[in-house]
mmCIF file of C-alpha atoms in Angstrom:
data_model
loop_
_atom_site.group_PDB
_atom_site.id
_atom_site.type_symbol
_atom_site.label_atom_id
_atom_site.label_comp_id
_atom_site.label_asym_id
_atom_site.label_seq_id
_atom_site.Cartn_x
_atom_site.Cartn_y
_atom_site.Cartn_z
ATOM 1 C CA MET A 261 85.239 -49.624 63.131
ATOM 2 C CA SER A 262 87.844 -52.129 64.371
ATOM 3 C CA ASP A 263 90.841 -51.195 66.488
ATOM 4 C CA ARG A 264 93.125 -52.442 63.720
ATOM 5 C CA HIS A 265 91.399 -50.166 61.221
ATOM 6 C CA ASN A 266 91.806 -47.217 63.604
ATOM 7 C CA ILE A 267 95.532 -47.910 63.955
ATOM 8 C CA LYS A 268 95.999 -48.144 60.181
ATOM 9 C CA GLY A 269 94.128 -44.860 59.773
ATOM 10 C CA ASP A 270 96.425 -43.253 62.345
ATOM 11 C CA ASP A 271 99.455 -44.578 60.442
ATOM 12 C CA ARG A 272 98.213 -42.919 57.265
ATOM 13 C CA LEU A 273 97.567 -39.636 59.101
ATOM 14 C CA ALA A 274 101.041 -39.653 60.642
ATOM 15 C CA ALA A 275 102.590 -40.380 57.235
ATOM 16 C CA SER A 276 100.613 -37.542 55.628
ATOM 17 C CA ALA A 277 101.899 -35.127 58.275
ATOM 18 C CA GLY A 278 105.463 -36.300 57.620
ATOM 19 C CA ALA A 279 105.114 -35.871 53.850
ATOM 20 C CA ALA A 280 103.636 -32.383 54.294
ATOM 21 C CA ALA A 281 106.512 -31.429 56.605
ATOM 22 C CA VAL A 282 109.116 -32.567 54.067
ATOM 23 C CA ALA A 283 107.460 -30.635 51.242
ATOM 24 C CA VAL A 284 107.111 -27.419 53.251
ATOM 25 C CA ALA A 285 110.646 -27.633 54.660
ATOM 26 C CA LEU A 286 112.213 -28.091 51.217
ATOM 27 C CA MET A 287 110.209 -25.203 49.762
ATOM 28 C CA LEU A 288 111.107 -22.862 52.624
ATOM 29 C CA ALA A 289 114.772 -23.881 52.596
ATOM 30 C CA GLY A 290 114.994 -22.925 48.923
ATOM 31 C CA LEU A 291 113.296 -19.556 49.502
ATOM 32 C CA LYS A 292 115.448 -18.722 52.518
ATOM 33 C CA LEU A 293 118.670 -19.708 50.765
ATOM 34 C CA TRP A 294 117.812 -17.167 48.075
ATOM 35 C CA ALA A 295 116.923 -14.560 50.709
ATOM 36 C CA LEU A 296 120.179 -15.183 52.610
ATOM 37 C CA ARG A 297 122.239 -14.729 49.468
ATOM 38 C CA GLU A 298 120.460 -11.454 48.772
ATOM 39 C CA THR A 299 120.392 -10.004 52.313
ATOM 40 C CA GLY A 300 123.292 -11.501 54.291
ATOM 41 C CA SER A 301 121.026 -11.560 57.370
ATOM 42 C CA LEU A 302 121.990 -13.795 60.278
ATOM 43 C CA GLY A 303 118.303 -13.929 61.238
ATOM 44 C CA VAL A 304 117.541 -15.360 57.804
ATOM 45 C CA ALA A 305 120.505 -17.727 58.198
ATOM 46 C CA ALA A 306 119.063 -18.999 61.485
ATOM 47 C CA SER A 307 115.703 -19.540 59.837
ATOM 48 C CA LEU A 308 117.373 -21.248 56.851
ATOM 49 C CA ALA A 309 119.265 -23.610 59.148
ATOM 50 C CA ASP A 310 115.982 -24.448 60.824
ATOM 51 C CA SER A 311 114.311 -25.278 57.530
ATOM 52 C CA ALA A 312 117.248 -27.280 56.167
ATOM 53 C CA ILE A 313 117.519 -29.352 59.328
ATOM 54 C CA ASP A 314 113.750 -29.720 59.464
ATOM 55 C CA ALA A 315 113.805 -31.111 55.926
ATOM 56 C CA VAL A 316 116.391 -33.743 56.892
ATOM 57 C CA ALA A 317 114.680 -34.485 60.203
ATOM 58 C CA SER A 318 111.257 -34.692 58.576
ATOM 59 C CA LEU A 319 112.564 -37.134 55.978
ATOM 60 C CA ALA A 320 114.009 -39.284 58.750
ATOM 61 C CA GLY A 321 110.790 -38.923 60.721
ATOM 62 C CA LEU A 322 108.666 -39.964 57.752
ATOM 63 C CA ALA A 323 110.854 -43.036 57.250
ATOM 64 C CA ALA A 324 110.495 -43.841 60.947
ATOM 65 C CA VAL A 325 106.707 -43.459 60.829
ATOM 66 C CA LEU A 326 106.486 -45.801 57.846
ATOM 67 C CA TYR A 327 108.801 -48.329 59.504
ATOM 68 C CA ALA A 328 106.985 -48.099 62.837
ATOM 69 C CA SER A 329 103.663 -48.839 61.118
ATOM 70 C CA LYS A 330 104.901 -52.314 60.122
ATOM 71 C CA PRO A 331 103.095 -55.066 62.028
ATOM 72 C CA ALA A 332 104.836 -57.151 64.662
ATOM 73 C CA ASP A 333 106.866 -60.089 63.397
ATOM 74 C CA GLU A 334 108.994 -62.914 64.822
ATOM 75 C CA GLU A 335 111.983 -60.638 65.425
ATOM 76 C CA HIS A 336 109.932 -57.698 66.728
ATOM 77 C CA ALA A 337 107.165 -59.244 68.786
ATOM 78 C CA PHE A 338 106.144 -55.861 70.206
ATOM 79 C CA GLY A 339 106.135 -54.074 66.866
ATOM 80 C CA HIS A 340 108.465 -51.410 65.462
ATOM 81 C CA GLY A 341 107.203 -48.349 67.329
ATOM 82 C CA SER A 342 110.547 -47.546 68.976
ATOM 83 C CA ALA A 343 111.809 -46.396 65.558
ATOM 84 C CA GLU A 344 109.820 -43.208 66.110
ATOM 85 C CA ASP A 345 111.525 -42.597 69.454
ATOM 86 C CA LEU A 346 114.956 -43.150 67.891
ATOM 87 C CA ALA A 347 114.099 -40.705 65.094
ATOM 88 C CA SER A 348 112.942 -38.071 67.596
ATOM 89 C CA LEU A 349 116.314 -38.345 69.381
ATOM 90 C CA GLY A 350 118.092 -37.826 66.075
ATOM 91 C CA GLN A 351 115.917 -34.809 65.323
ATOM 92 C CA ALA A 352 116.723 -33.315 68.718
ATOM 93 C CA GLY A 353 120.454 -33.760 68.096
ATOM 94 C CA LEU A 354 120.289 -32.007 64.721
ATOM 95 C CA VAL A 355 118.338 -29.095 66.168
ATOM 96 C CA ALA A 356 120.790 -28.734 69.080
ATOM 97 C CA ILE A 357 123.814 -28.651 66.741
ATOM 98 C CA SER A 358 122.237 -25.982 64.534
ATOM 99 C CA ALA A 359 121.319 -23.918 67.607
ATOM 100 C CA LEU A 360 124.904 -23.979 68.891
ATOM 101 C CA LEU A 361 126.311 -22.942 65.505
ATOM 102 C CA ILE A 362 123.836 -20.091 65.124
ATOM 103 C CA GLY A 363 124.436 -18.902 68.686
ATOM 104 C CA TRP A 364 128.218 -18.927 68.177
ATOM 105 C CA ARG A 365 127.896 -16.929 64.952
ATOM 106 C CA ALA A 366 125.595 -14.415 66.646
ATOM 107 C CA ILE A 367 128.090 -13.872 69.491
ATOM 108 C CA GLU A 368 130.901 -13.393 66.951
ATOM 109 C CA ARG A 369 128.924 -10.666 65.194
ATOM 110 C CA LEU A 370 127.970 -8.940 68.436
ATOM 111 C CA LEU A 371 131.620 -8.828 69.525
ATOM 112 C CA ALA A 372 132.859 -7.577 66.157
ATOM 113 C CA ASP A 373 134.162 -4.011 65.903
ATOM 114 C CA ALA A 374 131.543 -3.049 63.291
ATOM 115 C CA PRO A 375 128.105 -4.591 62.619
ATOM 116 C CA SER A 376 127.702 -6.620 59.456
ATOM 117 C CA PRO A 377 125.616 -4.661 56.934
ATOM 118 C CA LEU A 378 122.457 -6.139 55.459
ATOM 119 C CA ALA A 379 121.032 -5.708 51.944
ATOM 120 C CA ARG A 380 117.685 -5.981 50.132
ATOM 121 C CA GLU A 381 115.806 -6.095 53.404
ATOM 122 C CA THR A 382 112.377 -5.761 51.755
ATOM 123 C CA LEU A 383 112.912 -8.922 49.734
ATOM 124 C CA GLY A 384 113.969 -10.747 52.878
ATOM 125 C CA MET A 385 110.865 -9.574 54.756
ATOM 126 C CA GLY A 386 108.657 -10.882 51.943
ATOM 127 C CA VAL A 387 110.292 -14.310 52.094
ATOM 128 C CA MET A 388 109.856 -14.383 55.884
ATOM 129 C CA ALA A 389 106.157 -13.511 55.494
ATOM 130 C CA VAL A 390 105.652 -16.429 53.099
ATOM 131 C CA SER A 391 107.525 -18.676 55.506
ATOM 132 C CA ILE A 392 105.319 -17.666 58.445
ATOM 133 C CA VAL A 393 102.088 -18.384 56.564
ATOM 134 C CA ALA A 394 103.310 -21.786 55.304
ATOM 135 C CA THR A 395 104.624 -22.738 58.753
ATOM 136 C CA LEU A 396 101.364 -21.817 60.487
ATOM 137 C CA ALA A 397 99.382 -23.980 58.054
ATOM 138 C CA LEU A 398 101.747 -26.931 58.554
ATOM 139 C CA VAL A 399 101.742 -26.646 62.368
ATOM 140 C CA TRP A 400 97.932 -26.562 62.383
ATOM 141 C CA TRP A 401 97.840 -29.873 60.489
ATOM 142 C CA GLN A 402 100.608 -31.463 62.534
ATOM 143 C CA LEU A 403 98.926 -30.619 65.842
ATOM 144 C CA ARG A 404 95.678 -32.183 64.643
ATOM 145 C CA VAL A 405 97.523 -35.352 63.598
ATOM 146 C CA ALA A 406 99.600 -35.503 66.802
ATOM 147 C CA ARG A 407 96.471 -35.236 68.964
ATOM 148 C CA ARG A 408 94.751 -37.948 66.930
ATOM 149 C CA THR A 409 97.655 -40.405 66.655
ATOM 150 C CA GLY A 410 99.930 -39.607 69.604
ATOM 151 C CA SER A 411 102.947 -39.894 67.271
ATOM 152 C CA PRO A 412 106.143 -38.605 68.961
ATOM 153 C CA VAL A 413 107.722 -37.931 65.566
ATOM 154 C CA VAL A 414 104.839 -35.715 64.434
ATOM 155 C CA ALA A 415 104.839 -33.990 67.817
ATOM 156 C CA ALA A 416 108.605 -33.404 67.536
ATOM 157 C CA ASP A 417 108.205 -32.020 64.021
ATOM 158 C CA SER A 418 105.459 -29.645 65.168
ATOM 159 C CA LEU A 419 107.805 -28.341 67.893
ATOM 160 C CA HIS A 420 110.475 -27.694 65.265
ATOM 161 C CA TYR A 421 108.113 -25.716 63.093
ATOM 162 C CA MET A 422 106.565 -23.823 66.009
ATOM 163 C CA SER A 423 110.078 -22.862 67.082
ATOM 164 C CA ASP A 424 110.581 -21.562 63.519
ATOM 165 C CA LEU A 425 107.874 -18.941 63.968
ATOM 166 C CA LEU A 426 109.716 -16.712 66.427
ATOM 167 C CA PRO A 427 112.975 -16.701 64.414
ATOM 168 C CA ASN A 428 110.922 -15.836 61.334
ATOM 169 C CA PHE A 429 109.244 -12.920 63.098
ATOM 170 C CA GLY A 430 112.615 -11.971 64.566
ATOM 171 C CA ALA A 431 114.264 -12.037 61.168
ATOM 172 C CA MET A 432 111.537 -9.745 59.816
ATOM 173 C CA ALA A 433 112.055 -7.356 62.736
ATOM 174 C CA ALA A 434 115.832 -7.393 62.243
ATOM 175 C CA LEU A 435 115.489 -6.697 58.522
ATOM 176 C CA ALA A 436 113.043 -3.877 59.223
ATOM 177 C CA ALA A 437 115.365 -2.364 61.855
ATOM 178 C CA SER A 438 118.242 -2.462 59.394
ATOM 179 C CA ALA A 439 116.198 -1.011 56.517
ATOM 180 C CA TRP A 440 114.419 1.744 58.451
ATOM 181 C CA PHE A 441 116.810 2.640 61.278
ATOM 182 C CA GLY A 442 120.205 1.269 60.217
ATOM 183 C CA PHE A 443 120.344 -0.922 63.350
ATOM 184 C CA ALA A 444 122.093 -4.123 62.239
ATOM 185 C CA ASP A 445 122.883 -5.542 65.703
ATOM 186 C CA LEU A 446 119.254 -6.593 66.184
ATOM 187 C CA ASP A 447 119.897 -9.309 63.593
ATOM 188 C CA SER A 448 122.535 -10.915 65.827
ATOM 189 C CA LEU A 449 120.338 -10.622 68.912
ATOM 190 C CA VAL A 450 117.520 -12.367 67.061
ATOM 191 C CA GLY A 451 119.909 -15.160 66.056
ATOM 192 C CA LEU A 452 121.030 -15.592 69.662
ATOM 193 C CA ALA A 453 117.441 -15.741 70.973
ATOM 194 C CA ALA A 454 116.499 -18.238 68.261
ATOM 195 C CA ALA A 455 119.420 -20.448 69.287
ATOM 196 C CA GLY A 456 118.186 -20.501 72.889
ATOM 197 C CA LEU A 457 114.657 -21.454 71.837
ATOM 198 C CA LEU A 458 115.954 -24.224 69.603
ATOM 199 C CA LEU A 459 118.047 -25.701 72.425
ATOM 200 C CA ALA A 460 115.050 -25.700 74.773
ATOM 201 C CA GLY A 461 112.893 -27.441 72.177
ATOM 202 C CA ALA A 462 115.604 -30.012 71.447
ATOM 203 C CA TYR A 463 115.808 -30.864 75.144
ATOM 204 C CA ARG A 464 112.053 -31.475 75.395
ATOM 205 C CA VAL A 465 112.004 -33.725 72.337
ATOM 206 C CA ALA A 466 115.095 -35.670 73.430
ATOM 207 C CA ARG A 467 113.718 -36.172 76.940
ATOM 208 C CA ARG A 468 110.499 -37.706 75.621
ATOM 209 C CA GLY A 469 112.290 -40.018 73.201
ATOM 210 C CA TRP A 470 114.828 -41.114 75.831
ATOM 211 C CA ARG A 471 112.140 -41.876 78.411
ATOM 212 C CA ALA A 472 110.293 -44.048 75.900
ATOM 213 C CA LEU A 473 113.425 -45.972 74.898
ATOM 214 C CA MET A 474 114.190 -46.590 78.570
ATOM 215 C CA ASP A 475 110.745 -48.219 79.016
ATOM 216 C CA HIS A 476 109.443 -45.376 81.138
ATOM 217 C CA GLY A 477 105.851 -45.894 82.248
ATOM 218 C CA ALA A 478 102.913 -44.047 80.735
ATOM 219 C CA ASP A 479 101.992 -40.613 82.069
ATOM 220 C CA ALA A 480 100.084 -40.307 85.338
ATOM 221 C CA GLU A 481 96.762 -39.464 83.652
ATOM 222 C CA THR A 482 96.896 -42.599 81.480
ATOM 223 C CA VAL A 483 97.641 -44.783 84.511
ATOM 224 C CA ARG A 484 94.815 -43.112 86.449
ATOM 225 C CA ARG A 485 92.343 -43.876 83.644
ATOM 226 C CA LEU A 486 93.503 -47.495 83.453
ATOM 227 C CA ARG A 487 93.064 -47.901 87.214
ATOM 228 C CA ALA A 488 89.596 -46.362 87.028
ATOM 229 C CA ILE A 489 88.590 -48.902 84.364
ATOM 230 C CA ALA A 490 89.878 -51.796 86.484
ATOM 231 C CA ASP A 491 88.251 -50.439 89.663
ATOM 232 C CA ALA A 492 84.851 -50.255 87.971
ATOM 233 C CA HIS A 493 85.040 -53.620 86.199
ATOM 234 C CA PRO A 494 82.579 -56.195 87.548
ATOM 235 C CA GLY A 495 83.635 -59.643 88.718
ATOM 236 C CA LEU A 496 87.099 -58.761 90.019
ATOM 237 C CA ALA A 497 88.157 -59.581 93.567
ATOM 238 C CA GLY A 498 91.023 -57.144 93.016
ATOM 239 C CA TYR A 499 94.031 -56.515 90.795
ATOM 240 C CA HIS A 500 97.758 -55.841 91.115
ATOM 241 C CA ASP A 501 100.955 -55.307 89.111
ATOM 242 C CA LEU A 502 99.485 -52.797 86.667
ATOM 243 C CA LYS A 503 102.478 -52.004 84.447
ATOM 244 C CA THR A 504 102.767 -49.715 81.432
ATOM 245 C CA ARG A 505 105.360 -48.600 78.933
ATOM 246 C CA THR A 506 105.364 -46.730 75.643
ATOM 247 C CA ALA A 507 107.069 -47.239 72.288
ATOM 248 C CA GLY A 508 106.370 -44.586 69.685
ATOM 249 C CA ARG A 509 102.605 -44.261 69.472
ATOM 250 C CA ARG A 510 101.966 -47.619 71.134
ATOM 251 C CA LEU A 511 100.994 -48.084 74.767
ATOM 252 C CA PHE A 512 101.734 -51.459 76.371
ATOM 253 C CA VAL A 513 99.683 -52.497 79.415
ATOM 254 C CA GLN A 514 99.958 -55.532 81.670
ATOM 255 C CA ILE A 515 97.641 -56.176 84.600
ATOM 256 C CA HIS A 516 97.074 -59.110 86.981
ATOM 257 C CA ILE A 517 93.433 -59.525 87.969
ATOM 258 C CA GLU A 518 92.295 -61.532 90.984
ATOM 259 C CA LEU A 519 89.356 -63.927 90.491
ATOM 260 C CA PRO A 520 87.694 -66.532 92.751
ATOM 261 C CA GLY A 521 89.625 -69.779 92.512
ATOM 262 C CA ASP A 522 86.502 -71.903 91.946
ATOM 263 C CA LEU A 523 85.281 -69.761 89.015
ATOM 264 C CA PRO A 524 84.760 -71.790 85.798
ATOM 265 C CA LEU A 525 87.483 -71.200 83.208
ATOM 266 C CA ARG A 526 84.981 -69.825 80.671
ATOM 267 C CA GLU A 527 83.700 -67.179 83.075
ATOM 268 C CA ALA A 528 87.237 -66.226 84.132
ATOM 269 C CA HIS A 529 88.197 -65.821 80.469
ATOM 270 C CA ASP A 530 85.119 -63.688 79.719
ATOM 271 C CA ILE A 531 85.822 -61.339 82.643
ATOM 272 C CA GLY A 532 89.439 -60.870 81.558
ATOM 273 C CA ALA A 533 88.503 -60.402 77.904
ATOM 274 C CA ALA A 534 85.851 -57.825 78.799
ATOM 275 C CA LEU A 535 88.382 -55.833 80.827
ATOM 276 C CA ARG A 536 90.863 -55.934 77.972
ATOM 277 C CA HIS A 537 88.266 -54.638 75.523
ATOM 278 C CA ARG A 538 87.259 -51.828 77.860
ATOM 279 C CA MET A 539 90.877 -50.705 78.041
ATOM 280 C CA LEU A 540 91.212 -50.933 74.245
ATOM 281 C CA ASP A 541 88.068 -48.844 73.841
ATOM 282 C CA ALA A 542 89.749 -46.134 75.929
ATOM 283 C CA PHE A 543 93.194 -46.569 74.286
ATOM 284 C CA PRO A 544 92.805 -48.051 70.768
ATOM 285 C CA GLU A 545 96.575 -47.870 70.163
ATOM 286 C CA ALA A 546 97.324 -50.028 73.210
ATOM 287 C CA ASP A 547 98.536 -53.597 73.512
ATOM 288 C CA VAL A 548 96.849 -55.043 76.635
ATOM 289 C CA ILE A 549 97.726 -58.295 78.387
ATOM 290 C CA VAL A 550 95.502 -59.498 81.257
ATOM 291 C CA HIS A 551 96.864 -62.168 83.627
ATOM 292 C CA LYS A 552 94.342 -64.062 85.770
ATOM 293 C CA ASP A 553 95.291 -65.037 89.324
ATOM 294 C CA PRO A 554 93.035 -67.242 91.510
ATOM 295 C CA VAL A 555 92.264 -66.071 95.063
#
């Protein structure tokens, strides 16, 4: 199977994860909107905000994945992968805004003279149970795709939906506490905790996207593996200036290899080409440039 075929397959996988996320988010947003209208639960409201923002973010992420899969052209010689990093920053911003709004509303309720009553708690718990099952199935698929493709958008989406799980469980607990014990304040506490988790997740996603857009080098393990490949490659007198950067799912590698100055051009080319292919075997999504320096 060619590297190009592998990359196209990864593009399709990433797009399938994005489409699944949009479908699940829209379904859950509709269910939770109904549950919020029936129960008045702030825990359900927090979960609804999550799903609504996830639907918007997933749509943007899917568009970014499709755009990033376009091949390089004259205006974008290094491809369109940075669109995924831009989308992940946008997703992080949306999640952070929703977290702040939910946290503010939770504090308002906690400071109120009387707790806000809830209604039809059993219905709300049923909706939360459906939401948990659907979210678990989606996260399972997203994690598989993210591991296979390395897509930052899919990884960001999976963080959103994983962060949904605790608010969903919290909303169920708050509804149960209200129905069985008349304790409505737990709903506000759950909303406040959910807001904190959302902010933490938004920071992680934004940090990754920002580092990529600022041409931050690949992680230490990737660089270690690249150095190991170069160290073990036959025919080299040495190498220097190993540089890396990432853009979306793509890894860009540049390396200067040192070869004997009297080596025939054909042999020098073959050594460099063999090294490039060894690196591509290890990182099929990479773009590798090998410079040859005589010594």
